[in-house]
Amino acid sequence: MAVTATSLLAIIGMLMGTLGVAKDSKVETTSGVLLRQLAGEIREMQAPTLPDAEPQPVILLMDESMKILEHSRFEGSSVREMYDSGASQASAASFARIDRVPNPEDPLMDRIIIRVESPAAAPAAIRTVRRYAALSPK
């Protein structure tokens, strides 16, 4: 029985590790798909010109299949309010926030910061956040 119990615990541990890697892979795929979907819009985003100015991020609410349910640039969208408090839509899975900020290391480039946050129903303070960055010419 001890050998069987030890073997089962080892198998369960390996399965849990595999599930974690699969979830991380899904989030990384999501950020790549977002970059491709929004490439033109990201290029048009303006970084703040004043050092203390707050950037205007693009905020998206997505379902499990990465379909955009709400977009901060849609007319009448309430996604900015939902971003802080959590989404009430049953199909909502995650938020994506895209910021364009000046790159202090290279004045000719801006940093594009993508944050994929889940679960969407949770308030912003307790969501799991995965952060990705890329450079874009000014």
Backbone as a printed PyTorch tensor [residue, N CA C, xyz], in Angstrom:
tensor([[[  0.8320,  -1.1970,   0.0000],
         [  0.0000,   0.0000,   0.0000],
         [  0.8670,   1.2490,   0.0000]],

        [[  1.9620,   1.2210,   0.7300],
         [  2.8360,   2.3930,   0.7860],
         [  3.4350,   2.6950,  -0.5930]],

        [[  3.8360,   1.6510,  -1.3140],
         [  4.3930,   1.8370,  -2.6550],
         [  3.3290,   2.4080,  -3.5910]],

        [[  2.1160,   1.8880,  -3.5140],
         [  1.0200,   2.3700,  -4.3630],
         [  0.7040,   3.8300,  -4.0240]],

        [[  0.6190,   4.1730,  -2.7530],
         [  0.3190,   5.5440,  -2.3410],
         [  1.4090,   6.4980,  -2.8110]],

        [[  2.6590,   6.1140,  -2.6750],
         [  3.7700,   6.9550,  -3.1120],
         [  3.7230,   7.1550,  -4.6220]],

        [[  3.4260,   6.0900,  -5.3480],
         [  3.3360,   6.1810,  -6.8050],
         [  2.2010,   7.1110,  -7.2310]],

        [[  1.0470,   6.9820,  -6.5970],
         [ -0.0890,   7.8470,  -6.9240],
         [  0.2250,   9.3060,  -6.6340]],

        [[  0.8790,   9.5750,  -5.5100],
         [  1.2540,  10.9540,  -5.1930],
         [  2.2250,  11.5150,  -6.2290]],

        [[  3.1460,  10.7200,  -6.6860],
         [  4.0980,  11.1660,  -7.7150],
         [  3.3740,  11.4700,  -9.0190]],

        [[  2.4300,  10.6220,  -9.4000],
         [  1.6760,  10.8340, -10.6380],
         [  0.8230,  12.0960, -10.5380]],

        [[  0.1720,  12.2910,  -9.4120],
         [ -0.6470,  13.4870,  -9.2150],
         [  0.2270,  14.7450,  -9.2650]],

        [[  1.3990,  14.6890,  -8.6730],
         [  2.3240,  15.8300,  -8.7150],
         [  2.7450,  16.1650, -10.1330]],

        [[  3.0200,  15.1460, -10.9480],
         [  3.3960,  15.3880, -12.3450],
         [  2.2380,  15.9890, -13.1250]],

        [[  1.0170,  15.5260, -12.8750],
         [ -0.1480,  16.0690, -13.5610],
         [ -0.3690,  17.5390, -13.1990]],

        [[ -0.1970,  17.8810, -11.9560],
         [ -0.3700,  19.2700, -11.5230],
         [  0.6640,  20.1770, -12.1970]],

        [[  1.8850,  19.7070, -12.3070],
         [  2.9160,  20.4810, -12.9940],
         [  2.5810,  20.6890, -14.4610]],

        [[  2.0660,  19.6570, -15.1040],
         [  1.6830,  19.7430, -16.5130],
         [  0.5420,  20.7300, -16.7090]],

        [[ -0.4290,  20.7310, -15.8030],
         [ -1.5480,  21.6710, -15.9100],
         [ -1.0680,  23.1130, -15.7710]],

        [[ -0.1340,  23.3470, -14.8900],
         [  0.4140,  24.6960, -14.7130],
         [  1.1310,  25.1820, -15.9590]],

        [[  1.9150,  24.3160, -16.5690],
         [  2.6270,  24.6740, -17.8050],
         [  1.6320,  24.9440, -18.9280]],

        [[  0.5750,  24.1600, -19.0230],
         [ -0.4370,  24.3600, -20.0580],
         [ -1.1340,  25.7050, -19.8840]],

        [[ -1.4290,  26.0800, -18.6510],
         [ -2.0840,  27.3680, -18.3940],
         [ -1.1540,  28.5200, -18.7770]],

        [[  0.1200,  28.4410, -18.4090],
         [  1.0830,  29.4830, -18.7740],
         [  1.1950,  29.5990, -20.2880]],

        [[  1.2200,  28.4820, -20.9690],
         [  1.3140,  28.4770, -22.4270],
         [  0.1020,  29.1520, -23.0530]],

        [[ -1.0700,  28.9140, -22.4960],
         [ -2.2920,  29.5290, -23.0200],
         [ -2.2300,  31.0410, -22.8780]],

        [[ -1.7620,  31.5340, -21.7440],
         [ -1.6820,  32.9760, -21.5310],
         [ -0.6590,  33.6050, -22.4740]],

        [[  0.4650,  32.9460, -22.6990],
         [  1.4620,  33.4730, -23.6280],
         [  0.9210,  33.4880, -25.0530]],

        [[  0.1690,  32.4830, -25.4270],
         [ -0.4620,  32.4620, -26.7440],
         [ -1.4590,  33.6100, -26.8600]],

        [[ -2.2200,  33.8540, -25.7940],
         [ -3.1860,  34.9470, -25.7820],
         [ -2.4970,  36.2770, -26.0530]],

        [[ -1.3800,  36.5360, -25.3910],
         [ -0.6960,  37.8220, -25.5820],
         [ -0.1620,  37.9460, -27.0030]],

        [[  0.3290,  36.8620, -27.5850],
         [  0.7980,  36.9020, -28.9670],
         [ -0.3280,  37.1720, -29.9460]],

        [[ -1.4700,  36.5310, -29.7360],
         [ -2.6340,  36.7480, -30.5960],
         [ -3.1020,  38.2010, -30.4710]],

        [[ -3.1010,  38.7280, -29.2520],
         [ -3.4960,  40.1240, -29.0440],
         [ -2.5800,  41.0740, -29.8030]],

        [[ -1.2790,  40.8230, -29.7290],
         [ -0.3380,  41.6790, -30.4510],
         [ -0.6460,  41.6840, -31.9420]],

        [[ -0.9170,  40.5120, -32.5040],
         [ -1.2170,  40.4500, -33.9380],
         [ -2.5490,  41.1100, -34.2620]],

        [[ -3.5800,  40.8730, -33.4300],
         [ -4.8950,  41.4500, -33.6790],
         [ -4.8630,  42.9740, -33.6070]],

        [[ -4.0870,  43.4990, -32.6900],
         [ -4.1290,  44.9360, -32.4110],
         [ -2.8750,  45.6750, -32.8710]],

        [[ -2.0950,  45.0820, -33.7610],
         [ -0.8200,  45.6860, -34.1590],
         [ -0.9970,  47.1040, -34.6870]],

        [[ -1.9520,  47.3190, -35.5600],
         [ -2.1750,  48.6530, -36.1070],
         [ -2.6170,  49.6390, -35.0410]],

        [[ -3.4990,  49.1920, -34.1760],
         [ -3.9880,  50.0660, -33.1080],
         [ -2.8780,  50.4160, -32.1230]],

        [[ -2.0010,  49.4560, -31.8340],
         [ -0.8900,  49.7140, -30.9250],
         [  0.0590,  50.7400, -31.5260]],

        [[  0.2950,  50.6560, -32.8420],
         [  1.1690,  51.6340, -33.4940],
         [  0.6010,  53.0360, -33.4050]],

        [[ -0.7400,  53.1550, -33.4270],
         [ -1.3920,  54.4660, -33.3700],
         [ -1.4880,  55.0220, -31.9540]],

        [[ -1.3020,  54.1780, -30.9420],
         [ -1.3540,  54.6530, -29.5560],
         [ -0.2430,  55.6690, -29.3450]],

        [[ -0.5380,  56.7020, -28.6020],
         [  0.4620,  57.7190, -28.3160],
         [  0.9500,  57.5710, -26.8800]],

        [[  2.2490,  57.6390, -26.7180],
         [  2.8190,  57.6610, -25.3710],
         [  2.6070,  59.0610, -24.8030]],

        [[  2.4860,  59.2020, -23.4950],
         [  2.3250,  60.5320, -22.9100],
         [  3.5540,  61.3880, -23.1990]],

        [[  3.3180,  62.6540, -23.4890],
         [  4.4320,  63.5500, -23.8040],
         [  5.0260,  64.1780, -22.5520]],

        [[  4.2180,  64.3690, -21.5190],
         [  4.7240,  64.9290, -20.2620],
         [  5.1950,  63.8070, -19.3540]],

        [[  6.2780,  64.0210, -18.6140],
         [  6.8320,  62.9320, -17.7830],
         [  5.8550,  62.3940, -16.7400]],

        [[  5.0020,  63.2390, -16.1630],
         [  4.0860,  62.7980, -15.1120],
         [  2.7050,  62.4360, -15.6400]],

        [[  2.5080,  62.5360, -16.9440],
         [  1.1950,  62.2580, -17.5230],
         [  0.8830,  60.7630, -17.4530]],

        [[ -0.3690,  60.4630, -17.2310],
         [ -0.8360,  59.0770, -17.1530],
         [ -1.1760,  58.5890, -18.5600]],

        [[ -0.6250,  57.4560, -18.9890],
         [ -0.9520,  56.9570, -20.3290],
         [ -2.3970,  56.4920, -20.4030]],

        [[ -2.9840,  56.5690, -21.5860],
         [ -4.3380,  56.0680, -21.8110],
         [ -4.2340,  54.6460, -22.3540]],

        [[ -4.4620,  53.6610, -21.5130],
         [ -4.3110,  52.2770, -21.9770],
         [ -5.4920,  51.8350, -22.8270]],

        [[ -5.2630,  50.8000, -23.6060],
         [ -6.3410,  50.0880, -24.2900],
         [ -6.6970,  48.9340, -23.3600]],

        [[ -7.9680,  48.7870, -23.0430],
         [ -8.4150,  47.7180, -22.1520],
         [ -9.4110,  46.8400, -22.9070]],

        [[ -9.1840,  45.5370, -22.8370],
         [-10.0360,  44.5680, -23.5260],
         [-10.5890,  43.5690, -22.5200]],

        [[-11.8020,  43.1320, -22.7400],
         [-12.4030,  42.0390, -21.9780],
         [-12.5880,  40.8970, -22.9590]],

        [[-12.0520,  39.7240, -22.6250],
         [-12.0610,  38.5990, -23.5570],
         [-12.7070,  37.3690, -22.9340]],

        [[-13.2010,  36.4920, -23.8150],
         [-13.7160,  35.2100, -23.3420],
         [-12.6170,  34.1550, -23.4500]],

        [[-12.9420,  32.9030, -23.1740],
         [-11.9570,  31.8180, -23.1760],
         [-11.2880,  31.6120, -24.5300]],

        [[-12.0040,  31.8960, -25.6190],
         [-11.4530,  31.6800, -26.9580],
         [-10.7250,  32.9180, -27.4900]],

        [[-10.4590,  33.8900, -26.6290],
         [ -9.7580,  35.1270, -26.9520],
         [-10.5750,  36.0530, -27.8400]],

        [[-11.8780,  35.8530, -27.8990],
         [-12.7610,  36.7630, -28.6210],
         [-12.9440,  38.0040, -27.7530]],

        [[-12.8460,  39.1690, -28.3690],
         [-12.9810,  40.4170, -27.6250],
         [-14.4620,  40.6930, -27.3850]],

        [[-14.8400,  40.7380, -26.1020],
         [-16.2200,  41.0160, -25.7280],
         [-16.4560,  42.5210, -25.5800]],

        [[-15.5130,  43.2080, -24.9810],
         [-15.5890,  44.6600, -24.7710],
         [-14.2270,  45.2460, -25.0890]],

        [[-14.2290,  46.4540, -25.6010],
         [-12.9920,  47.1480, -25.9760],
         [-13.1410,  48.5820, -25.4980]],

        [[-12.1160,  49.1480, -24.9260],
         [-12.2130,  50.5040, -24.3900],
         [-12.4690,  51.5440, -25.4670]],

        [[-12.2360,  51.1920, -26.7150],
         [-12.4850,  52.1520, -27.7950],
         [-13.8390,  51.9450, -28.4740]],

        [[-14.6140,  50.9290, -28.0260],
         [-15.9670,  50.7640, -28.5510],
         [-16.8280,  51.8930, -28.0000]],

        [[-17.7440,  52.3920, -28.8030],
         [-18.6560,  53.4460, -28.3730],
         [-19.5400,  52.9440, -27.2300]],

        [[-19.6020,  53.6820, -26.1400],
         [-20.4460,  53.3260, -25.0000],
         [-19.9260,  52.1660, -24.1680]],

        [[-18.6700,  51.8040, -24.3260],
         [-18.1070,  50.6740, -23.5790],
         [-17.9290,  51.0310, -22.0990]],

        [[-18.2410,  50.0730, -21.2470],
         [-18.0520,  50.2650, -19.8090],
         [-16.8900,  49.4130, -19.2930]],

        [[-15.9820,  49.0060, -20.1860],
         [-14.9060,  48.1020, -19.8060],
         [-13.9460,  48.7390, -18.8040]],

        [[-13.7590,  50.0540, -18.8410],
         [-12.8550,  50.7060, -17.8710],
         [-13.3950,  50.5840, -16.4480]],

        [[-14.6950,  50.7150, -16.2770],
         [-15.2960,  50.5530, -14.9440],
         [-15.2240,  49.0950, -14.4970]],

        [[-15.4840,  48.1700, -15.4300],
         [-15.4230,  46.7440, -15.0970],
         [-13.9980,  46.3160, -14.7480]],

        [[-13.0210,  46.9710, -15.3480],
         [-11.6160,  46.5980, -15.1290],
         [-11.2450,  46.6820, -13.6460]],

        [[-11.7170,  47.7120, -12.9560],
         [-11.3830,  47.8640, -11.5400],
         [-12.1800,  46.9280, -10.6420]],

        [[-13.4650,  46.7660, -10.9360],
         [-14.3300,  46.0260, -10.0190],
         [-14.5390,  44.5630, -10.4050]],

        [[-14.2980,  44.2160, -11.6430],
         [-14.5360,  42.8530, -12.1070],
         [-15.7240,  42.8000, -13.0400]],

        [[-15.6640,  41.9180, -14.0100],
         [-16.7230,  41.8000, -15.0110],
         [-17.8350,  40.8980, -14.5040]],

        [[-19.0610,  41.2680, -14.8310],
         [-20.1980,  40.4600, -14.4060],
         [-20.6920,  39.5350, -15.5180]],

        [[-20.1290,  39.6350, -16.7130],
         [-20.5420,  38.7700, -17.8210],
         [-20.0770,  37.3450, -17.5620]],

        [[-20.9680,  36.4010, -17.7590],
         [-20.6390,  35.0000, -17.4860],
         [-19.5580,  34.4690, -18.4190]],

        [[-19.5070,  34.9580, -19.6440],
         [-18.5390,  34.4410, -20.6180],
         [-17.1660,  35.1070, -20.5120]],

        [[-17.0280,  36.1360, -19.6760],
         [-15.7580,  36.8600, -19.5540],
         [-14.7180,  35.9980, -18.8380]],

        [[-13.5190,  35.9070, -19.4260],
         [-12.4560,  35.0940, -18.8400],
         [-11.2840,  35.9260, -18.3510]],

        [[-10.8930,  36.9520, -19.1220],
         [ -9.7140,  37.7230, -18.7350],
         [ -9.7700,  39.1340, -19.3020]],

        [[ -8.9770,  40.0030, -18.6930],
         [ -8.7820,  41.3570, -19.1880],
         [ -7.3940,  41.4320, -19.8010]],

        [[ -7.2380,  42.2940, -20.7790],
         [ -5.9150,  42.6300, -21.2920],
         [ -5.8000,  44.1470, -21.2390]],

        [[ -4.6900,  44.6100, -20.7270],
         [ -4.4250,  46.0430, -20.6610],
         [ -3.1390,  46.2960, -21.4450]],

        [[ -3.2050,  47.2360, -22.3830],
         [ -2.0570,  47.5450, -23.2290],
         [ -1.6890,  49.0040, -23.0200]],

        [[ -0.4530,  49.2400, -22.5860],
         [  0.0550,  50.5930, -22.3570],
         [  1.2310,  50.8610, -23.2800]],

        [[  1.3260,  52.0840, -23.7370],
         [  2.4960,  52.5240, -24.4990],
         [  3.1590,  53.6160, -23.6750]],

        [[  4.3890,  53.3680, -23.2440],
         [  5.1050,  54.3170, -22.3820],
         [  6.4870,  54.5970, -22.9730]],

        [[  7.0320,  55.7820, -22.7010],
         [  8.3770,  56.0850, -23.2060],
         [  9.4070,  55.1170, -22.6370]],

        [[ 10.3820,  54.7630, -23.4530],
         [ 11.4580,  53.8820, -23.0180],
         [ 12.6080,  54.7570, -22.5210]],

        [[ 12.9210,  54.7200, -21.2310],
         [ 13.9760,  55.5900, -20.7000],
         [ 15.3670,  55.2490, -21.2340]],

        [[ 15.5490,  54.0270, -21.7290],
         [ 16.8710,  53.6110, -22.2050],
         [ 17.1340,  54.0190, -23.6510]],

        [[ 16.0640,  54.2850, -24.4280],
         [ 16.2260,  54.6570, -25.8320],
         [ 15.1500,  55.6680, -26.1980]],

        [[ 15.5200,  56.9280, -26.4180],
         [ 14.5130,  57.9580, -26.6960],
         [ 13.7930,  57.7710, -28.0340]],

        [[ 14.2750,  56.8980, -28.8950],
         [ 13.6310,  56.6780, -30.1850],
         [ 12.6070,  55.5450, -30.1540]],

        [[ 12.4980,  54.8720, -29.0090],
         [ 11.5880,  53.7300, -28.8870],
         [ 10.6140,  53.9490, -27.7230]],

        [[  9.4590,  53.3380, -27.8420],
         [  8.4940,  53.2660, -26.7490],
         [  8.3420,  51.8080, -26.3480]],

        [[  7.9590,  51.6080, -25.0910],
         [  7.6840,  50.2490, -24.6050],
         [  6.1980,  49.9810, -24.7200]],

        [[  5.8660,  48.8120, -25.2380],
         [  4.4790,  48.3470, -25.2730],
         [  4.3760,  47.3030, -24.1690]],

        [[  3.5350,  47.5720, -23.1960],
         [  3.3770,  46.6660, -22.0560],
         [  1.9820,  46.0530, -22.1200]],

        [[  1.9420,  44.7320, -22.1880],
         [  0.6720,  44.0030, -22.2240],
         [  0.5380,  43.2400, -20.9160]],

        [[ -0.5730,  43.4560, -20.2470],
         [ -0.8880,  42.7240, -19.0160],
         [ -2.1370,  41.8950, -19.2750]],

        [[ -2.0240,  40.5940, -19.1240],
         [ -3.1690,  39.6960, -19.2460],
         [ -3.5440,  39.3090, -17.8220]],

        [[ -4.7780,  39.6360, -17.4300],
         [ -5.2220,  39.4560, -16.0440],
         [ -6.4420,  38.5400, -15.9990]],

        [[ -6.4070,  37.5900, -15.0970],
         [ -7.5440,  36.6790, -14.9540],
         [ -7.6770,  36.2600, -13.4880]],

        [[ -8.8520,  35.8540, -13.0620],
         [-10.1220,  35.8060, -13.7670],
         [-10.7550,  37.1910, -13.8740]],

        [[-11.5390,  37.3950, -14.9180],
         [-12.1340,  38.7020, -15.1770],
         [-13.1700,  39.0860, -14.1280]],

        [[-13.7980,  38.1200, -13.4920],
         [-14.8310,  38.4190, -12.5040],
         [-14.2580,  38.9570, -11.1980]],

        [[-12.9740,  38.7620, -10.9640],
         [-12.3450,  39.2090,  -9.7180],
         [-11.9790,  40.6900,  -9.8020]],

        [[-11.9590,  41.3740,  -8.6600],
         [-11.4770,  42.7600,  -8.6550],
         [-10.0050,  42.8200,  -9.0790]],

        [[ -9.5860,  43.9610,  -9.5990],
         [ -8.2340,  44.1200, -10.1410],
         [ -7.1460,  43.7590,  -9.1310]],

        [[ -7.3680,  44.0370,  -7.8730],
         [ -6.3340,  43.8300,  -6.8540],
         [ -5.9990,  42.3570,  -6.6170]],

        [[ -6.8970,  41.4370,  -6.9550],
         [ -6.6360,  40.0290,  -6.6420],
         [ -6.5330,  39.1360,  -7.8830]],

        [[ -6.4540,  39.7170,  -9.0750],
         [ -6.2950,  38.9220, -10.2880],
         [ -4.8560,  38.4520, -10.4470]],

        [[ -4.6720,  37.3390, -11.1310],
         [ -3.3450,  36.8840, -11.5300],
         [ -2.9420,  37.6950, -12.7490]],

        [[ -1.7610,  38.3000, -12.6990],
         [ -1.3080,  39.1820, -13.7760],
         [ -0.0710,  38.5940, -14.4240]],

        [[ -0.0970,  38.5270, -15.7390],
         [  1.0880,  38.1410, -16.5150],
         [  1.4370,  39.3450, -17.3710]],

        [[  2.6960,  39.7390, -17.3160],
         [  3.1340,  40.9800, -17.9540],
         [  4.1320,  40.6690, -19.0590]],

        [[  3.9200,  41.2960, -20.2170],
         [  4.8060,  41.1280, -21.3590],
         [  5.1740,  42.5130, -21.8690]],

        [[  6.3760,  42.6610, -22.4080],
         [  6.8110,  43.9680, -22.9260],
         [  7.4530,  43.7800, -24.2810]],

        [[  7.2850,  44.7870, -25.1160],
         [  7.9160,  44.8230, -26.4300],
         [  8.3080,  46.2700, -26.7170]],

        [[  9.1790,  46.4680, -27.6770],
         [  9.6010,  47.8120, -28.0650],
         [  8.9670,  48.1680, -29.4030]],

        [[  8.6470,  49.4560, -29.5680],
         [  8.0790,  49.9430, -30.8100],
         [  8.7030,  51.3000, -31.1280]],

        [[  9.0180,  51.5520, -32.3850],
         [  9.5800,  52.8660, -32.7220],
         [  8.5580,  53.9680, -32.5200]],

        [[  9.0230,  55.1570, -32.1950],
         [  8.1180,  56.3040, -32.0080],
         [  7.5500,  56.7600, -33.3060]]])
